[in-house]
PDB file of C-alpha atoms in Angstrom:
ATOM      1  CA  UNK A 258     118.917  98.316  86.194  1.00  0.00           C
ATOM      2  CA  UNK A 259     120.439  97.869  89.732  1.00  0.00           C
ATOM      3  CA  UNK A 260     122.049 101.173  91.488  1.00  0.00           C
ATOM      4  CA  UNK A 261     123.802 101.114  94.044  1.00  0.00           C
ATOM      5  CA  UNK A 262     122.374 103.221  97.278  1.00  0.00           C
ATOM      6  CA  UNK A 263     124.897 106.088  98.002  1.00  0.00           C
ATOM      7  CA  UNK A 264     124.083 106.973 101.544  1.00  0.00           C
ATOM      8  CA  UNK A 265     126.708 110.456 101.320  1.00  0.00           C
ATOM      9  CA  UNK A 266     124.492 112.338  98.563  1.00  0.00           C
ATOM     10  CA  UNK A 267     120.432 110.864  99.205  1.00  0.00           C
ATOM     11  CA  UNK A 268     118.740 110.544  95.611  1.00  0.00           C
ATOM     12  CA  UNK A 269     115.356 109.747  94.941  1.00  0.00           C
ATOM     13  CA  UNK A 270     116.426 107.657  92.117  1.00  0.00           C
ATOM     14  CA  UNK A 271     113.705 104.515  91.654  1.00  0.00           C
ATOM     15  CA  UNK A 272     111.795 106.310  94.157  1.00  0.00           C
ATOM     16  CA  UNK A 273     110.358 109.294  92.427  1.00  0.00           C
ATOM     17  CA  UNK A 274     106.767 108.143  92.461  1.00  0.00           C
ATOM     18  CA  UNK A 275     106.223 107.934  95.804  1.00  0.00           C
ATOM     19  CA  UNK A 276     104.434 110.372  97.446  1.00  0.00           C
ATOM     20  CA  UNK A 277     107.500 110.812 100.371  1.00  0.00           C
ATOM     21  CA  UNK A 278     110.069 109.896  98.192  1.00  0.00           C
ATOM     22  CA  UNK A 279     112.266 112.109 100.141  1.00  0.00           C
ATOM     23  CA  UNK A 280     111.547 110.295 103.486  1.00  0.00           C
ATOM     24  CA  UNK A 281     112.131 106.752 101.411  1.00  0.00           C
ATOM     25  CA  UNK A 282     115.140 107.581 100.021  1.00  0.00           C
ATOM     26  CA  UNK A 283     116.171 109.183 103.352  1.00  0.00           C
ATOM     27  CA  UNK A 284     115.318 105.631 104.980  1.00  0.00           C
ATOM     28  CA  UNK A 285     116.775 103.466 101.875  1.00  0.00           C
ATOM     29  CA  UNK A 286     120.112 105.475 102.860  1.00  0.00           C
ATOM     30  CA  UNK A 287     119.927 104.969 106.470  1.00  0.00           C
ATOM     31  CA  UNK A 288     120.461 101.038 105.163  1.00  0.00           C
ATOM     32  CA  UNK A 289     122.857 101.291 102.435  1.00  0.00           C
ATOM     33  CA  UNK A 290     125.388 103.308 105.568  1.00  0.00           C
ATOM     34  CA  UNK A 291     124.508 100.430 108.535  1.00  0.00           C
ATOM     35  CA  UNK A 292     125.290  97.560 105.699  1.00  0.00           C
ATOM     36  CA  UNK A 293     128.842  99.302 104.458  1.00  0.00           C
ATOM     37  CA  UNK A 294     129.725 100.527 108.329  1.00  0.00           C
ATOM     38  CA  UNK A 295     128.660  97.275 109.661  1.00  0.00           C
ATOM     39  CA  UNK A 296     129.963  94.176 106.776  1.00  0.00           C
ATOM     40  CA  UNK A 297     131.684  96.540 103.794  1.00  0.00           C
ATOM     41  CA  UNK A 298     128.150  95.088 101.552  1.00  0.00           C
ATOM     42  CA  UNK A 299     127.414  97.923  98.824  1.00  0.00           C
ATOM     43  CA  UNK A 300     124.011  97.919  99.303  1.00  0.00           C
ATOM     44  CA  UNK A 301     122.585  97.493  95.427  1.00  0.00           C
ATOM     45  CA  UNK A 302     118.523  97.862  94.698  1.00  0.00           C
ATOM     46  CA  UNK A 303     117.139  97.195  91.028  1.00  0.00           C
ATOM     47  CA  UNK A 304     113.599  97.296  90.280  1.00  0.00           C
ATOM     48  CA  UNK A 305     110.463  95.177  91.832  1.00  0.00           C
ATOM     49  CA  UNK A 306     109.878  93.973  88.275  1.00  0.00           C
ATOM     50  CA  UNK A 307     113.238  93.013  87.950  1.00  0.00           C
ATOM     51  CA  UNK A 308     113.936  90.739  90.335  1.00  0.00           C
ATOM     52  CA  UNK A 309     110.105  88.641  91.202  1.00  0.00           C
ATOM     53  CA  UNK A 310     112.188  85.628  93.266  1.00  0.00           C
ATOM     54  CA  UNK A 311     112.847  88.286  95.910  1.00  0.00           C
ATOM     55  CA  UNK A 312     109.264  90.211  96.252  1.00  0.00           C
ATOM     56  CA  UNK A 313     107.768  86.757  95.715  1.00  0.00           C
ATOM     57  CA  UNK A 314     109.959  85.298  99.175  1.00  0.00           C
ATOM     58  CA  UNK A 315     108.907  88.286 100.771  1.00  0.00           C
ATOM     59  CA  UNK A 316     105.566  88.212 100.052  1.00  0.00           C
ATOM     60  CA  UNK A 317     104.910  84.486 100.485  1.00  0.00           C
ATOM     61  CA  UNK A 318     106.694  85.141 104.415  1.00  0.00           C
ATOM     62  CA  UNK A 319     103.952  87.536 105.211  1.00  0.00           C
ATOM     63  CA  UNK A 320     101.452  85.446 103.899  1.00  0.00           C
ATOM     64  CA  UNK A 321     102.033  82.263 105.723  1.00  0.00           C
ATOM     65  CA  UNK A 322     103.794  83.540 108.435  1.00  0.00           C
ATOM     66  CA  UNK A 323     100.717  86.152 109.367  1.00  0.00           C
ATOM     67  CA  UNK A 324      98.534  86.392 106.474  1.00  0.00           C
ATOM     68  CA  UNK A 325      99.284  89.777 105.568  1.00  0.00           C
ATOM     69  CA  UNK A 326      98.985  91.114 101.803  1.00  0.00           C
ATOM     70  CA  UNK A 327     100.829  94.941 101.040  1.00  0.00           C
ATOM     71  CA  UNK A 328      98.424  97.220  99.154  1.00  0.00           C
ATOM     72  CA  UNK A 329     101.063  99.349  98.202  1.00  0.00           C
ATOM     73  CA  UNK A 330     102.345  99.352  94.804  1.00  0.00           C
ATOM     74  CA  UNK A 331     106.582  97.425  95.413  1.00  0.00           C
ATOM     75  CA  UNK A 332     109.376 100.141  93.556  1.00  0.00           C
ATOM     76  CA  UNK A 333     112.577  98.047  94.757  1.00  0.00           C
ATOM     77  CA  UNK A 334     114.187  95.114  96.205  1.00  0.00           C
ATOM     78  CA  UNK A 335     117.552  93.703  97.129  1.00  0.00           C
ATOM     79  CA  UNK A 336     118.814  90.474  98.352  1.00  0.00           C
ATOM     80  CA  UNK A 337     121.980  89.594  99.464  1.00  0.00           C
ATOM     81  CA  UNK A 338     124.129  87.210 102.103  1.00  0.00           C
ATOM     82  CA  UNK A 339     125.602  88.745 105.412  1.00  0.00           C
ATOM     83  CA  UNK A 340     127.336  86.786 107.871  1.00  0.00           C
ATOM     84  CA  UNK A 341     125.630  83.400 107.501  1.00  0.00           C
ATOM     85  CA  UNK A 342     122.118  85.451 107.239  1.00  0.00           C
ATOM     86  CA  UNK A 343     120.000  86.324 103.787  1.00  0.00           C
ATOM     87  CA  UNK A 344     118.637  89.928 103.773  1.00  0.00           C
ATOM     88  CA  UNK A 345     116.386  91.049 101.876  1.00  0.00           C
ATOM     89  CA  UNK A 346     114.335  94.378 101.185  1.00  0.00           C
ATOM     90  CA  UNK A 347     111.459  95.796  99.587  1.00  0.00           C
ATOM     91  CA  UNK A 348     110.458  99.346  99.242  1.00  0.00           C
ATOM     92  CA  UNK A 349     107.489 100.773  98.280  1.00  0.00           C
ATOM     93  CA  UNK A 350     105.289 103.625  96.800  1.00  0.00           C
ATOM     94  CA  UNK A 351     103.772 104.560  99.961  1.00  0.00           C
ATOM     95  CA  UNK A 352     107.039 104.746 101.767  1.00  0.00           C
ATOM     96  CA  UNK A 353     106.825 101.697 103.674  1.00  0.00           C
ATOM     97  CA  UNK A 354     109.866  99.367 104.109  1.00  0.00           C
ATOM     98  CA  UNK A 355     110.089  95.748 104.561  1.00  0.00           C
ATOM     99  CA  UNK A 356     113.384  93.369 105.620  1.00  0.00           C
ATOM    100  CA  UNK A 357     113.671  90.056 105.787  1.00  0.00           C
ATOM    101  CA  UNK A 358     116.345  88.556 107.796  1.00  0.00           C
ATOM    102  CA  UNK A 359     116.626  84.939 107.466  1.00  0.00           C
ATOM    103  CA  UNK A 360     119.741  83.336 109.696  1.00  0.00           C
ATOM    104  CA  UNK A 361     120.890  80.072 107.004  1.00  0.00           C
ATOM    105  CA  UNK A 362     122.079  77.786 109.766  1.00  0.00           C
ATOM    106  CA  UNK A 363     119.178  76.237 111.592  1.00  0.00           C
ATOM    107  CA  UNK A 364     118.246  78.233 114.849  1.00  0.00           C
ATOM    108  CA  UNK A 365     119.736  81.503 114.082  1.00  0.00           C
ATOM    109  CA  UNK A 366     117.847  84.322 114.320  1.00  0.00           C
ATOM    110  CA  UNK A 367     115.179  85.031 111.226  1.00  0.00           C
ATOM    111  CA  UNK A 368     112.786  88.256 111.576  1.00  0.00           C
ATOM    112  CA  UNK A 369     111.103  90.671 109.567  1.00  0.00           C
ATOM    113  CA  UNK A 370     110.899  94.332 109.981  1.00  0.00           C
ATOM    114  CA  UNK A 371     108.496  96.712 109.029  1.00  0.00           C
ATOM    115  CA  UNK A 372     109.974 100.518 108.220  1.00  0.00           C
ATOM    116  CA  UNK A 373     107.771 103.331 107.899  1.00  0.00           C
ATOM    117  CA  UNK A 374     109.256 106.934 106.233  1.00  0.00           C
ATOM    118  CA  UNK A 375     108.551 110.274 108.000  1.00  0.00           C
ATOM    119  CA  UNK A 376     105.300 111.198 106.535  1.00  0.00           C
ATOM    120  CA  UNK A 377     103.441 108.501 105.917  1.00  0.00           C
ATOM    121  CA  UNK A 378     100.376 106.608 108.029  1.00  0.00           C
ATOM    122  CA  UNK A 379     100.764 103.087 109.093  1.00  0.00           C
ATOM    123  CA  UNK A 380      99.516 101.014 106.323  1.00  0.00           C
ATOM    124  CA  UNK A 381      95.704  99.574 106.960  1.00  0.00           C
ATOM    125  CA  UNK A 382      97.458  95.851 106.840  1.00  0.00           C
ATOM    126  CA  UNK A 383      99.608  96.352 109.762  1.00  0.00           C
ATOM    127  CA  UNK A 384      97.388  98.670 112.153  1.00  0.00           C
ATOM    128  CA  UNK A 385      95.857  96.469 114.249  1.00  0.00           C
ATOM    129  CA  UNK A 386      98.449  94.050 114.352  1.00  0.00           C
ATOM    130  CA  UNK A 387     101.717  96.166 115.219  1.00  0.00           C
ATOM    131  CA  UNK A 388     102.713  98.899 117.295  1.00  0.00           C
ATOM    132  CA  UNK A 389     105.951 101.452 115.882  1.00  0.00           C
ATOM    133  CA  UNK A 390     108.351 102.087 117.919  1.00  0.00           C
ATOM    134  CA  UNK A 391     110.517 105.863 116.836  1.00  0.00           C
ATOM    135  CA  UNK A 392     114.019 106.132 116.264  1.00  0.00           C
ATOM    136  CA  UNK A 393     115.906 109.648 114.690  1.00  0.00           C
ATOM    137  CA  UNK A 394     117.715 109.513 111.872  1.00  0.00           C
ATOM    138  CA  UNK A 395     119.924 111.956 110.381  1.00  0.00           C
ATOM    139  CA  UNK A 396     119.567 110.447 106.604  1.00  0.00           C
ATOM    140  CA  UNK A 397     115.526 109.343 107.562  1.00  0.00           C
ATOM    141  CA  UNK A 398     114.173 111.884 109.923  1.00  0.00           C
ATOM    142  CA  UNK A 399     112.125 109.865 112.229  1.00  0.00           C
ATOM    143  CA  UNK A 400     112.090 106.150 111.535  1.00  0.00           C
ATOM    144  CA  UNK A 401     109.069 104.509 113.091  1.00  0.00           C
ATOM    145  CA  UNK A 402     109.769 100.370 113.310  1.00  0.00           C
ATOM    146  CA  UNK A 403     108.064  96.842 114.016  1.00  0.00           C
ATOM    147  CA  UNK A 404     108.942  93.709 113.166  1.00  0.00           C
ATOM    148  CA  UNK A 405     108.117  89.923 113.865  1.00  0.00           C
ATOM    149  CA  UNK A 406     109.828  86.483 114.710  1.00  0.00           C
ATOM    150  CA  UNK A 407     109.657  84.183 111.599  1.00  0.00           C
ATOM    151  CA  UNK A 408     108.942  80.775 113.001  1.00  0.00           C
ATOM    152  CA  UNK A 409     108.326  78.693 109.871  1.00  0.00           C
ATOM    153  CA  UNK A 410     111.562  77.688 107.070  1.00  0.00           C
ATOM    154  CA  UNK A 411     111.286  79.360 104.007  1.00  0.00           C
TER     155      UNK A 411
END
């Protein structure tokens, strides 16, 4: 069942099984505000299960783009249309998050990002490939970030 994020009163709804589900739902929030301050988008997640076109274009990015498989068991996803650009999330258990944005028009920008909530290690997958950068947060805490230039269509 989607819900949509409220970013004025954090809940761990969706999120209760991870182990900093505090942290997630801190970072989730930290979203749902920059997408409504930023474009007006309600920022709407439903469960992994719920929606496999969206984990599966995720997943098959960081597959073929740097052979990278998540251990980490996915809890939610969202997809949606920005400006010309397709965004797309996935958060899970461990408290990692992961955004795809994919520019439609050919030669527009298309990244992902890799989110990590306050209290949890970088994931064994993305160690030795990635360095965080930290940012503050008042919904998050500390937000550390990485991300990489998708050069393939997909």
């Amino acid at each position: 069942m989607p819900y949509t994020v409220d970013f004025k009163n954090v809940s761990t709804i969706g999120l209760e099984s991870s182990p900093v589900a505090e942290a997630l739902a801190g970072l989730r929030a930290n979203e749902a505000r920059y997408f409504k301050n930023k474009y007006d988008h309600d920022f709407t997640v439903q469960p992994a299960d719920e929606a496999p076109e969206t984990l599966d274009w995720i997943h098959g990015i960081l597959a073929s783009e740097r052979d990278i498989a998540i251990a980490a068991r996915p809890l939610e996803v969202t997809s949606f249309e920005v400006d010309g650009t397709r965004m797309a999330y996935v958060f899970y258990e461990s408290g990692l998050s992961i955004n795809v944005m994919y520019g439609l028009e050919e030669g527009s920008k298309r990244a992902v990002g890799f989110k990590l909530s306050d209290g949890m290690e970088i994931p064994e997958e993305l160690a030795s490939s990635f360095k965080f950068a930290r940012q503050k947060s008042k919904l998050a805490g500390t937000i550390r970030g990485s991300y990489f230039v998708i050069k393939g269509q997909h």
